[in-house]
XYZ file of C-alpha atoms in Angstrom:
754
model
C 0.000 0.000 0.000
C 1.322 3.398 -0.952
C 1.896 5.887 1.751
C 0.631 9.423 1.626
C 2.910 11.923 0.131
C 4.735 9.407 -2.062
C 4.458 10.155 -5.802
C 4.273 7.026 -7.922
C 4.277 7.639 -11.689
C 2.608 4.899 -13.591
C 3.018 4.850 -17.347
C 0.069 3.355 -19.186
C 0.306 1.254 -22.269
C 0.800 2.755 -25.677
C -2.948 3.139 -26.030
C -2.869 5.878 -23.373
C -1.098 9.172 -23.733
C -1.381 10.464 -20.202
C 0.491 9.303 -16.978
C -1.204 8.510 -13.723
C -0.069 10.373 -10.658
C -1.091 8.289 -7.657
C -1.274 10.352 -4.517
C -3.999 8.520 -2.684
C -6.151 5.444 -2.651
C -8.660 6.836 -5.093
C -5.962 7.500 -7.669
C -4.699 3.965 -7.216
C -8.182 2.510 -7.745
C -8.611 4.619 -10.835
C -5.285 3.393 -12.244
C -6.186 -0.192 -11.316
C -9.536 0.026 -13.123
C -7.888 1.525 -16.135
C -5.341 -1.270 -16.427
C -7.978 -3.888 -15.827
C -9.886 -2.488 -18.813
C -6.705 -2.484 -20.857
C -6.064 -6.104 -19.877
C -9.592 -7.104 -20.964
C -9.130 -5.325 -24.250
C -5.827 -7.008 -24.946
C -7.296 -10.403 -23.999
C -10.124 -9.826 -26.475
C -7.673 -8.958 -29.200
C -5.642 -12.079 -28.458
C -8.719 -14.287 -28.571
C -9.760 -12.756 -31.882
C -6.265 -13.283 -33.277
C -6.249 -16.921 -32.135
C -9.675 -17.500 -33.714
C -8.523 -15.950 -36.997
C -5.388 -18.079 -36.864
C -7.488 -21.218 -36.562
C -9.682 -20.139 -39.476
C -6.649 -19.343 -41.620
C -5.179 -22.757 -40.909
C -8.474 -24.317 -42.007
C -8.420 -22.308 -45.231
C -4.788 -23.275 -45.942
C -5.634 -26.942 -45.462
C -8.611 -26.533 -47.842
C -6.390 -24.974 -50.475
C -3.868 -27.779 -50.123
C -6.645 -30.314 -50.767
C -7.808 -28.372 -53.880
C -4.334 -28.078 -55.397
C -4.516 -31.368 -57.390
C -7.912 -30.341 -58.808
C -6.552 -26.918 -59.792
C -3.706 -28.579 -61.662
C -6.211 -30.767 -63.515
C -8.340 -27.738 -64.378
C -5.290 -25.907 -65.659
C -4.495 -28.844 -67.925
C -8.093 -28.992 -69.242
C -8.075 -25.252 -69.894
C -4.902 -25.499 -71.969
C -6.411 -28.362 -73.973
C -9.686 -26.398 -74.541
C -7.733 -23.347 -75.696
C -5.887 -25.505 -78.226
C -9.164 -26.917 -79.543
C -10.754 -23.445 -79.862
C -7.729 -22.172 -81.768
C -7.976 -25.098 -84.156
C -11.748 -24.616 -84.631
C -11.276 -20.892 -85.263
C -8.661 -21.532 -87.940
C -10.922 -24.132 -89.556
C -13.901 -21.696 -89.498
C -11.777 -18.971 -91.090
C -10.751 -21.354 -93.812
C -14.350 -22.438 -94.494
C -15.593 -18.821 -94.460
C -13.023 -17.774 -97.047
C -14.071 -20.650 -99.285
C -17.783 -19.712 -98.832
C -16.966 -16.149 -99.820
C -15.187 -17.418 -102.884
C -18.247 -19.535 -103.709
C -20.548 -16.479 -103.257
C -18.360 -14.424 -105.576
C -18.321 -17.243 -108.084
C -22.091 -17.684 -107.845
C -22.745 -13.937 -108.278
C -20.417 -13.891 -111.281
C -22.161 -16.903 -112.753
C -25.549 -15.238 -112.160
C -24.287 -12.018 -113.703
C -22.903 -13.949 -116.616
C -26.180 -15.761 -117.111
C -28.053 -12.427 -116.894
C -25.758 -10.938 -119.502
C -26.293 -13.938 -121.715
C -30.069 -13.570 -121.245
C -29.835 -9.840 -121.935
C -27.836 -10.506 -125.106
C -30.384 -13.101 -126.161
C -33.226 -10.685 -125.307
C -31.429 -7.971 -127.267
C -31.198 -10.193 -130.335
C -34.807 -11.281 -129.813
C -35.948 -7.652 -129.486
C -33.954 -6.654 -132.570
C -35.643 -9.310 -134.664
C -39.061 -8.995 -132.993
C -39.442 -5.227 -133.201
C -38.927 -5.200 -136.963
C -41.471 -7.955 -137.427
C -43.971 -6.218 -135.135
C -43.575 -2.917 -136.969
C -44.081 -4.601 -140.322
C -47.236 -6.273 -138.962
C -48.358 -2.992 -137.319
C -48.443 -4.785 -134.014
C -47.476 -1.658 -132.141
C -48.166 -3.067 -128.685
C -45.689 -5.936 -129.309
C -43.170 -3.544 -130.796
C -43.509 -1.279 -127.776
C -43.013 -4.283 -125.483
C -39.734 -5.105 -127.290
C -38.581 -1.500 -127.031
C -39.578 -1.414 -123.352
C -37.481 -4.548 -122.731
C -34.576 -3.009 -124.636
C -34.781 0.233 -122.668
C -34.715 -1.696 -119.409
C -31.318 -3.255 -120.339
C -28.039 -1.774 -119.119
C -26.389 -0.902 -122.419
C -23.023 -0.084 -120.838
C -22.724 -3.547 -119.284
C -23.773 -5.224 -122.525
C -21.195 -3.334 -124.523
C -18.490 -4.280 -122.022
C -19.552 -7.913 -122.248
C -19.521 -7.763 -126.019
C -16.053 -6.240 -125.986
C -14.813 -9.124 -123.839
C -16.281 -11.656 -126.271
C -15.266 -9.796 -129.467
C -18.930 -9.337 -130.477
C -18.997 -5.555 -130.116
C -19.828 -4.822 -133.740
C -22.935 -7.024 -133.761
C -24.210 -5.514 -130.536
C -23.586 -1.984 -131.747
C -25.554 -2.829 -134.839
C -28.402 -4.206 -132.648
C -28.365 -1.074 -130.522
C -28.501 1.116 -133.600
C -31.428 -0.825 -135.061
C -33.338 -0.736 -131.787
C -32.783 3.005 -131.335
C -33.990 3.569 -134.873
C -37.001 1.346 -134.159
C -37.636 3.265 -130.927
C -37.669 6.627 -132.714
C -39.750 5.180 -135.522
C -42.268 3.713 -133.076
C -42.471 6.965 -131.110
C -43.224 8.870 -134.287
C -45.815 6.301 -135.330
C -47.541 6.332 -131.938
C -47.606 10.144 -131.917
C -49.065 10.246 -135.409
C -51.563 7.463 -134.819
C -52.711 9.064 -131.564
C -53.249 12.402 -133.293
C -55.133 10.665 -136.132
C -57.341 8.855 -133.623
C -58.122 12.143 -131.879
C -58.951 13.796 -135.182
C -61.152 10.881 -136.237
C -62.725 10.744 -132.753
C -61.774 7.081 -132.538
C -61.971 6.568 -128.778
C -60.744 2.970 -128.883
C -57.618 3.929 -130.851
C -56.987 6.890 -128.578
C -56.938 4.632 -125.544
C -54.895 2.018 -127.446
C -52.036 4.362 -128.250
C -52.338 6.106 -124.874
C -51.387 2.780 -123.271
C -48.244 2.508 -125.464
C -46.613 5.778 -124.305
C -45.391 4.484 -120.915
C -43.763 1.458 -122.623
C -41.614 3.929 -124.530
C -40.768 5.865 -121.338
C -42.921 8.737 -122.563
C -45.141 9.069 -119.514
C -45.309 12.856 -119.521
C -45.891 13.060 -123.287
C -48.659 10.474 -123.097
C -50.406 12.146 -120.175
C -50.127 15.546 -121.802
C -51.549 14.365 -125.123
C -54.314 12.379 -123.466
C -55.211 15.279 -121.162
C -55.283 17.616 -124.160
C -57.627 15.191 -125.886
C -59.894 15.146 -122.819
C -59.786 18.940 -122.696
C -60.993 19.098 -126.294
C -63.924 16.891 -125.360
C -64.708 19.098 -122.350
C -64.521 22.261 -124.435
C -66.700 20.864 -127.197
C -69.360 19.659 -124.788
C -69.296 22.876 -122.759
C -69.705 25.059 -125.853
C -72.679 22.981 -126.966
C -74.275 23.328 -123.551
C -73.644 27.081 -123.516
C -75.315 27.451 -126.903
C -78.284 25.466 -125.672
C -78.482 27.746 -122.629
C -78.465 30.820 -124.864
C -81.391 29.433 -126.815
C -83.567 28.911 -123.700
C -86.548 31.287 -123.763
C -87.608 33.401 -120.768
C -90.819 31.390 -120.543
C -88.875 28.226 -119.792
C -88.914 27.245 -116.107
C -85.105 26.762 -116.145
C -84.440 30.181 -117.660
C -83.567 31.736 -114.293
C -80.889 29.111 -113.597
C -79.755 28.195 -117.089
C -76.166 29.352 -116.565
C -75.951 27.523 -113.257
C -77.199 24.429 -115.092
C -74.535 24.919 -117.765
C -71.774 25.188 -115.165
C -73.169 22.141 -113.389
C -73.017 20.118 -116.610
C -69.408 21.224 -117.060
C -68.432 20.143 -113.532
C -70.296 16.854 -113.814
C -68.649 16.154 -117.175
C -65.156 16.677 -115.781
C -65.959 14.579 -112.705
C -67.250 11.790 -114.948
C -64.082 11.911 -117.082
C -61.910 11.663 -113.968
C -63.906 8.736 -112.610
C -63.756 6.837 -115.910
C -60.106 7.399 -116.764
C -58.500 7.337 -113.300
C -58.219 3.499 -113.347
C -56.704 3.675 -116.841
C -54.058 6.179 -115.766
C -53.194 4.315 -112.561
C -52.981 0.936 -114.323
C -50.681 1.913 -117.203
C -48.866 4.940 -115.791
C -48.764 4.074 -112.089
C -49.992 5.977 -109.016
C -49.127 9.637 -108.566
C -49.862 10.580 -112.203
C -53.500 11.637 -111.727
C -52.470 15.006 -110.314
C -50.786 15.974 -113.599
C -53.888 15.033 -115.588
C -56.236 17.027 -113.346
C -53.959 20.068 -113.486
C -54.397 20.191 -117.259
C -58.135 19.478 -117.042
C -58.534 22.256 -114.477
C -57.050 24.810 -116.856
C -59.678 23.868 -119.440
C -62.335 24.010 -116.740
C -61.171 27.536 -115.881
C -61.467 28.628 -119.512
C -64.968 27.219 -119.903
C -66.196 28.616 -116.583
C -64.900 32.035 -117.562
C -66.927 31.893 -120.796
C -70.048 30.790 -118.949
C -69.722 33.537 -116.337
C -69.047 36.185 -118.982
C -72.205 35.173 -120.788
C -74.066 35.031 -117.481
C -72.989 38.561 -116.525
C -73.869 39.928 -119.944
C -77.281 38.231 -120.157
C -78.253 39.098 -116.564
C -76.890 42.679 -116.776
C -74.799 41.820 -113.769
C -72.277 44.663 -113.983
C -74.982 47.261 -114.587
C -77.007 46.163 -111.585
C -73.908 45.938 -109.419
C -72.901 49.497 -110.343
C -76.383 50.846 -109.554
C -76.450 49.058 -106.205
C -73.034 50.401 -105.264
C -74.257 53.925 -105.996
C -77.411 53.332 -103.970
C -75.372 51.988 -101.066
C -73.348 55.190 -101.044
C -76.530 57.270 -101.045
C -79.398 55.275 -99.555
C -81.827 58.188 -99.877
C -81.483 58.277 -103.626
C -84.829 57.361 -105.188
C -84.013 57.424 -108.909
C -83.105 54.192 -110.710
C -83.756 51.996 -107.711
C -83.722 48.314 -108.546
C -86.759 46.288 -107.590
C -85.613 43.543 -105.177
C -87.692 41.043 -107.149
C -85.350 41.542 -110.105
C -82.439 40.451 -107.942
C -84.141 37.435 -106.382
C -83.569 34.998 -109.239
C -80.105 36.450 -109.934
C -78.983 35.896 -106.360
C -80.419 32.386 -106.360
C -78.470 31.522 -109.510
C -75.238 32.892 -108.024
C -75.606 30.716 -104.917
C -76.241 27.666 -107.110
C -73.069 28.468 -109.051
C -71.152 28.727 -105.778
C -72.605 25.491 -104.408
C -71.789 23.505 -107.543
C -68.269 24.917 -107.796
C -67.584 24.079 -104.135
C -68.918 20.564 -104.680
C -66.702 20.151 -107.751
C -63.576 21.422 -105.949
C -64.219 19.065 -103.022
C -64.457 16.186 -105.509
C -61.125 17.166 -107.080
C -59.489 17.457 -103.665
C -60.774 14.046 -102.619
C -59.503 12.324 -105.789
C -56.060 13.898 -105.698
C -55.652 13.290 -101.968
C -56.384 9.596 -102.534
C -53.739 9.483 -105.255
C -51.211 11.275 -103.009
C -51.815 8.866 -100.122
C -51.010 5.883 -102.348
C -48.034 7.312 -104.217
C -46.289 9.282 -101.432
C -45.401 7.152 -98.387
C -42.763 9.694 -97.368
C -44.339 12.382 -95.153
C -42.160 15.182 -96.541
C -43.069 14.341 -100.122
C -46.699 14.015 -99.121
C -46.714 17.467 -97.474
C -45.153 19.019 -100.573
C -47.833 17.439 -102.780
C -50.609 18.598 -100.441
C -49.284 22.157 -100.574
C -49.225 21.902 -104.347
C -52.845 20.717 -104.292
C -53.882 23.604 -102.029
C -52.257 26.100 -104.384
C -54.025 24.552 -107.360
C -57.477 24.806 -105.761
C -56.899 28.234 -104.264
C -55.216 29.909 -107.228
C -57.172 28.363 -110.097
C -59.259 30.684 -112.243
C -62.475 29.045 -111.041
C -61.778 29.986 -107.406
C -60.781 33.513 -108.360
C -63.854 34.062 -110.532
C -66.188 32.700 -107.855
C -64.495 34.841 -105.209
C -65.107 37.997 -107.269
C -68.668 36.934 -108.084
C -69.516 36.203 -104.455
C -68.003 39.492 -103.343
C -70.549 41.297 -105.504
C -73.221 38.810 -104.415
C -72.837 39.933 -100.791
C -73.378 43.543 -101.805
C -76.455 42.605 -103.839
C -77.853 40.358 -101.106
C -77.441 43.108 -98.531
C -79.271 45.509 -100.824
C -81.990 42.933 -101.483
C -82.508 42.366 -97.764
C -82.550 46.045 -96.882
C -84.848 47.079 -99.754
C -87.220 44.157 -99.194
C -87.523 45.023 -95.511
C -88.060 48.679 -96.370
C -90.856 47.683 -98.710
C -92.352 45.343 -96.102
C -92.374 48.192 -93.587
C -93.971 50.586 -96.073
C -96.712 48.019 -96.792
C -97.274 47.219 -93.116
C -100.917 46.487 -92.265
C -102.774 45.302 -89.197
C -105.200 42.578 -90.053
C -108.391 42.014 -88.131
C -107.976 40.016 -84.893
C -104.193 40.006 -85.361
C -101.915 40.915 -82.458
C -98.947 41.728 -84.701
C -98.668 43.544 -88.006
C -97.763 42.048 -91.372
C -94.328 43.674 -91.210
C -93.060 41.260 -88.579
C -93.641 38.052 -90.549
C -92.499 39.688 -93.773
C -89.233 40.958 -92.274
C -88.255 37.629 -90.768
C -89.330 35.738 -93.881
C -86.984 37.945 -95.921
C -84.117 37.531 -93.417
C -84.571 33.773 -93.287
C -84.701 33.546 -97.073
C -81.503 35.574 -97.535
C -79.576 33.684 -94.878
C -80.662 30.258 -96.134
C -79.585 31.331 -99.604
C -76.208 32.434 -98.257
C -75.781 29.123 -96.390
C -76.589 27.215 -99.585
C -73.566 28.869 -101.246
C -71.344 26.467 -99.240
C -68.935 29.325 -98.587
C -68.243 30.026 -94.901
C -66.999 33.580 -95.546
C -70.195 34.485 -97.399
C -72.355 33.041 -94.625
C -70.431 35.012 -91.991
C -70.711 38.225 -94.031
C -74.491 37.842 -94.334
C -74.866 36.950 -90.657
C -72.955 40.080 -89.684
C -75.083 42.195 -92.021
C -78.278 40.668 -90.632
C -77.160 41.355 -87.088
C -76.341 44.955 -87.989
C -79.662 45.410 -89.780
C -81.666 44.033 -86.845
C -79.824 46.177 -84.307
C -80.090 49.385 -86.321
C -82.791 49.546 -88.994
C -85.281 47.088 -87.499
C -84.811 48.366 -83.961
C -85.199 51.974 -85.096
C -88.395 51.089 -86.979
C -89.933 49.713 -83.784
C -88.537 52.458 -81.596
C -89.850 55.151 -83.953
C -93.396 53.814 -83.609
C -93.387 53.819 -79.802
C -90.977 56.570 -78.810
C -93.804 59.133 -78.430
C -95.482 56.797 -75.982
C -99.040 55.654 -75.547
C -101.376 58.611 -76.224
C -103.249 59.729 -73.119
C -106.813 60.883 -73.761
C -110.250 60.503 -72.290
C -110.928 57.695 -74.735
C -111.480 54.496 -72.828
C -109.193 51.601 -73.557
C -112.164 49.459 -74.529
C -113.024 51.992 -77.201
C -109.473 51.880 -78.462
C -109.700 48.106 -78.649
C -112.943 48.393 -80.625
C -111.216 50.708 -83.039
C -108.349 48.211 -83.274
C -110.748 45.388 -84.145
C -112.432 47.390 -86.908
C -109.404 49.295 -88.158
C -109.792 47.970 -91.686
C -113.372 49.133 -92.050
C -113.617 52.288 -89.942
C -111.615 55.492 -90.339
C -110.425 56.203 -86.790
C -108.825 59.265 -85.311
C -105.076 59.828 -85.181
C -105.039 59.179 -81.430
C -106.775 55.854 -81.875
C -104.334 54.874 -84.601
C -101.435 55.839 -82.371
C -102.781 53.682 -79.548
C -103.225 50.718 -81.877
C -99.799 51.225 -83.372
C -98.212 51.377 -79.927
C -99.794 48.113 -78.785
C -99.076 46.279 -82.031
C -95.465 47.480 -82.026
C -95.068 46.295 -78.453
C -96.358 42.907 -79.581
C -94.057 42.998 -82.615
C -91.016 43.578 -80.424
C -91.955 40.779 -78.026
C -92.656 38.265 -80.815
C -89.496 39.389 -82.643
C -87.371 38.147 -79.719
C -88.813 34.667 -80.101
C -88.434 34.789 -83.888
C -84.764 35.729 -83.509
C -84.163 32.735 -81.235
C -85.965 30.447 -83.685
C -83.961 31.934 -86.560
C -80.682 31.161 -84.814
C -81.756 27.604 -83.997
C -82.790 26.917 -87.613
C -79.601 28.456 -88.969
C -77.443 26.301 -86.697
C -79.146 23.194 -88.112
C -78.682 24.439 -91.692
C -75.010 25.233 -91.129
C -74.350 21.805 -89.605
C -75.918 20.133 -92.639
C -74.084 22.293 -95.181
C -70.675 22.339 -93.435
C -70.260 18.861 -91.885
C -66.487 18.833 -92.542
C -65.674 22.507 -92.015
C -62.140 23.362 -90.946
C -61.505 24.491 -87.380
C -61.088 28.065 -88.578
C -64.339 28.106 -90.571
C -66.192 26.344 -87.755
C -65.051 28.950 -85.223
C -66.060 31.824 -87.520
C -69.503 30.378 -88.155
C -70.112 29.684 -84.469
C -69.065 33.206 -83.511
C -71.303 34.854 -86.127
C -74.278 32.659 -85.230
C -73.939 33.564 -81.555
C -74.219 37.262 -82.459
C -77.621 36.807 -84.124
C -79.488 36.871 -80.800
C -77.575 39.901 -79.499
C -80.362 42.160 -80.786
C -82.698 40.639 -78.184
C -81.079 42.632 -75.384
C -81.972 45.882 -77.163
C -85.461 44.649 -77.993
C -86.035 43.536 -74.406
C -84.946 46.928 -73.142
C -87.387 48.567 -75.525
C -90.167 46.194 -74.426
C -89.561 46.786 -70.721
C -89.402 50.548 -71.082
C -92.629 50.670 -73.140
C -94.399 48.322 -70.736
C -93.439 50.610 -67.890
C -94.653 53.584 -69.897
C -97.955 51.844 -70.632
C -98.317 51.040 -66.957
C -97.721 54.660 -66.002
C -100.076 55.924 -68.724
C -102.962 53.478 -68.521
C -102.727 51.460 -65.316
C -101.576 53.961 -62.700
C -104.365 56.510 -63.409
C -106.936 53.750 -62.930
C -105.543 52.659 -59.579
C -105.244 56.058 -57.947
C -109.001 56.910 -57.831
C -109.756 53.578 -56.242
C -106.956 53.969 -53.701
C -108.259 57.432 -52.889
C -111.698 55.921 -52.366
C -110.245 53.326 -50.018
C -108.306 55.967 -48.145
C -111.342 58.222 -47.720
C -113.550 55.352 -46.533
C -113.965 54.655 -42.825
C -112.419 51.471 -41.547
C -113.933 51.754 -38.085
C -116.755 49.331 -38.850
C -119.662 48.340 -36.692
C -121.166 44.877 -36.397
C -124.132 45.944 -38.515
C -121.923 47.353 -41.308
C -119.738 44.269 -41.264
C -122.819 42.024 -41.634
C -124.105 44.209 -44.459
C -120.800 43.955 -46.365
C -120.734 40.231 -45.756
C -124.103 39.906 -47.434
C -122.709 41.848 -50.440
C -120.100 39.156 -51.390
C -117.908 40.339 -48.528
C -116.920 43.556 -50.319
C -117.645 47.197 -49.955
C -119.063 48.886 -53.096
C -115.862 50.685 -54.102
C -113.885 47.419 -53.893
C -116.504 45.691 -56.006
C -116.431 48.523 -58.556
C -112.630 48.318 -58.689
C -112.657 44.586 -59.455
C -115.399 44.957 -62.097
C -113.731 47.910 -63.847
C -110.310 46.256 -63.662
C -111.746 43.037 -65.082
C -113.312 44.913 -68.009
C -110.091 46.809 -68.574
C -107.885 43.700 -68.418
C -110.153 41.742 -70.768
C -109.832 44.462 -73.389
C -106.074 44.617 -72.692
C -105.737 40.847 -73.034
C -107.417 40.906 -76.439
C -104.897 43.496 -77.635
C -101.616 42.071 -76.348
C -99.598 38.894 -76.579
C -99.688 36.595 -73.567
C -96.224 37.642 -72.423
C -96.972 41.354 -72.696
C -100.329 40.941 -70.969
C -98.863 38.958 -68.077
C -96.089 41.511 -67.696
C -98.605 44.360 -67.538
C -100.712 42.494 -64.965
C -97.524 42.077 -62.948
C -96.891 45.824 -63.245
C -100.488 46.481 -62.227
C -100.014 44.316 -59.136
C -96.783 46.115 -58.256
C -98.368 49.550 -58.671
C -101.467 48.471 -56.761
C -99.506 47.128 -53.790
C -97.310 50.232 -53.696
C -100.206 52.684 -53.611
C -102.431 50.420 -51.526
C -99.799 50.058 -48.803
C -99.352 53.805 -48.530
C -103.120 54.259 -48.258
C -103.472 51.554 -45.583
C -100.733 53.085 -43.450
C -102.609 56.379 -43.427
C -105.924 54.875 -42.219
C -107.340 53.885 -38.812
C -108.854 50.433 -38.178
C -110.755 48.610 -35.543
C -110.988 44.833 -35.208
C -113.823 44.504 -37.753
C -112.193 47.033 -40.076
C -109.019 44.955 -40.098
C -111.062 41.818 -40.715
C -112.891 43.492 -43.615
C -109.621 44.724 -45.118
C -108.157 41.206 -44.895
C -111.226 39.740 -46.623
C -111.156 42.328 -49.440
C -107.414 41.911 -49.966
C -107.843 38.156 -50.355
C -110.579 38.714 -52.952
C -108.359 41.089 -54.927
C -105.436 38.618 -54.857
C -107.711 35.744 -55.862
C -109.061 37.750 -58.788
C -105.660 38.815 -60.111
C -104.371 35.260 -59.801
C -107.090 34.070 -62.184
C -106.269 36.561 -64.952
C -102.542 35.806 -65.366
C -100.284 32.797 -65.626
C -97.551 34.544 -63.643
C -97.252 34.290 -59.858
C -98.294 37.554 -58.197
C -98.974 36.496 -54.605
C -95.418 37.397 -53.679
C -96.109 41.018 -54.617
C -98.896 41.134 -51.997
C -96.762 39.570 -49.244
C -96.303 42.817 -47.290
C -99.955 43.786 -47.598
C -101.024 40.292 -46.529
C -98.851 40.556 -43.424
C -100.286 44.022 -42.678
C -103.792 42.559 -42.955
C -102.804 39.751 -40.596
C -101.603 42.249 -37.975
C -104.724 44.401 -38.337
C -106.819 41.269 -37.881
C -105.387 40.409 -34.410
C -107.721 40.259 -31.424
C -105.055 41.622 -29.083
C -101.491 42.860 -29.268
C -100.017 39.788 -27.612
C -101.106 37.557 -30.509
C -98.293 39.019 -32.600
C -95.850 37.116 -30.429
C -97.356 33.827 -31.629
C -96.081 34.452 -35.149
C -93.036 36.661 -34.559
C -89.412 35.744 -34.003
C -88.768 32.137 -33.041
C -92.496 31.387 -33.360
C -92.687 32.472 -37.023
C -92.060 28.928 -38.297
C -91.872 28.854 -42.117
C -93.259 32.398 -42.369
C -90.750 34.984 -43.574
C -91.667 38.431 -42.369
C -91.321 41.195 -44.960
C -92.020 43.885 -42.350
C -89.380 45.260 -40.020
C -90.063 45.544 -36.260
C -90.557 49.282 -36.676
C -93.102 48.731 -39.429
C -94.901 46.095 -37.329
C -95.254 48.621 -34.479
C -96.454 51.198 -37.014
C -99.136 48.809 -38.281
C -100.203 47.896 -34.747
C -100.638 51.580 -34.083
C -103.231 51.718 -36.894
C -105.589 49.734 -34.667
C -107.446 52.347 -32.703
C -108.260 49.883 -29.973
C -104.559 48.906 -29.541
C -103.283 52.388 -28.716
C -103.815 52.064 -25.002
C -101.832 48.807 -24.970
């Protein structure tokens, strides 16, 4: 044991870098514990080392056992490597011999092909002369076609190797001479067949051109031949059209018929000869044929349209209309719309048939492009070429110019026809609307349907925009002009005005009566016009869907946008209707209500038992209430006979609103007792019941405040209000504020003390 004061320096193992200074027992224990831990650690390391040593010895013994097997494997591997090297060398040797065989085979095949070509060359040389002598041009062309498919350079090289060059050169010379001779013969024979109109010979020699590698020449000649047929037929049809007399039923559309025959003729030619072209010339050649045919179509259409414009005085009428459009108030030299009707119809037929023809051409060429152009880039180039053809052809340009003038003429026709319909406006007996309304919308519908039938989206949109503008300006102003001065106020009873309205065709009425009739009829016209506009849009949407089933996205969007604008005029018409209804209410209805309200206000509502029993015996009404219902009934019956259902119901609604407004003010200025409140409640119910029977609209809601006032005035005592107020109201929604409820309670004379 260490004594106190003795310094013992203990150096730890290498794992520790700090010495222990033992000065007391605690330091010694600490050092002891430390070295015990070190001892345990070292023991663990030794055990681990011993275990690893045992494992390593096991592994070494295992490797020693495997050593003979590894030597055997090494020997097998060397033997396998030797075998693979031998097999590889053998495979290389066989492969080289196979390649030599392939080269030999290809040379033998080439040699045999050259021999066959030389034999074919000699056969063609002999056969073409015989065929030409026998005028067997198809066989001669077949020999030439076989000759042209041979590789002359290879044959000459082969001949040079075999010292037969001179004979082959002679064969080549003879075949080239025969080729030129046959080409000249086919050209001449084809021209002779065309001149003699020998269709069979034309087709016969047309089939020979591709055998002579003259595809373009054959297509050009054949297309020119077809163009001559088109021109001849078109000129005959145009002459027949010129000879049609005005009495003939087809006189008004004779030029449209002529153009239709032209388009149908070209379509028939394409349908008949497309298989011929594709069979002998291959796919992708139809486009070239149609390009040539389209040029002839353009020439013939131009002649037809020139004759059409001259015969129909198209330019003269167009010039007059342009002048009239610049100065609409010009009266001289105005064109009767009836003169334009048949002209416009014929123009739309021309447009429809040309659009149908161009769609047919597009469909045929697109089918040919799909078959002949598998490459997308080539296909896109061909489609662009097709689009240019259809867009830039003379037919499209002529129709574009014609339809541009058509829009101007159609706009004039619509405007002038409507102006005439307005000037001839009459009110027939028992009619709620005037003749102008049906005439105007008949004209609009006719013009728009005609524009839709043109099959041109731009024309349809132009006419829809013009129609929308015309309805929002001219038509609206016509209606507004008739009602802007308002309903004339005079001492004439409304029933008398209605009687004048019913007999307006037989009796000469005063200006005031006419103004009243005109106001009511115009109000009806405006209300019915809103429904007609909605119907017009619905019908046009159906027509457009039928006529443009495959419209492009751009055309579809334009048409949809223009169609949606058609009903935009309804907002202006509805504003006009509402303002004139309000005016009619202020002019006719309000003056009738005020005297009755004054009578109610001046009457005493402090009723005795005897008075209450007397009123109950008189249908529960006081005389002035009864007179009000009778006079209102007479007035509304005459009003109902003069207005459309919608206008009448709206005016009854206005009457109810005006009645409740004035009635409420009158009630709040009166004094009631219990029986007076009960009588008021009974009379109010009778008024509501009556008004409910004369209209299809709901009007009870307008009397909600008055009904609640009557309920309060009908209470036996003040405390009863608590049974229906606040949390006790149940499903009842009070329209009166607490202040107003107290005000109404104060109207009961017998409640004042409470």
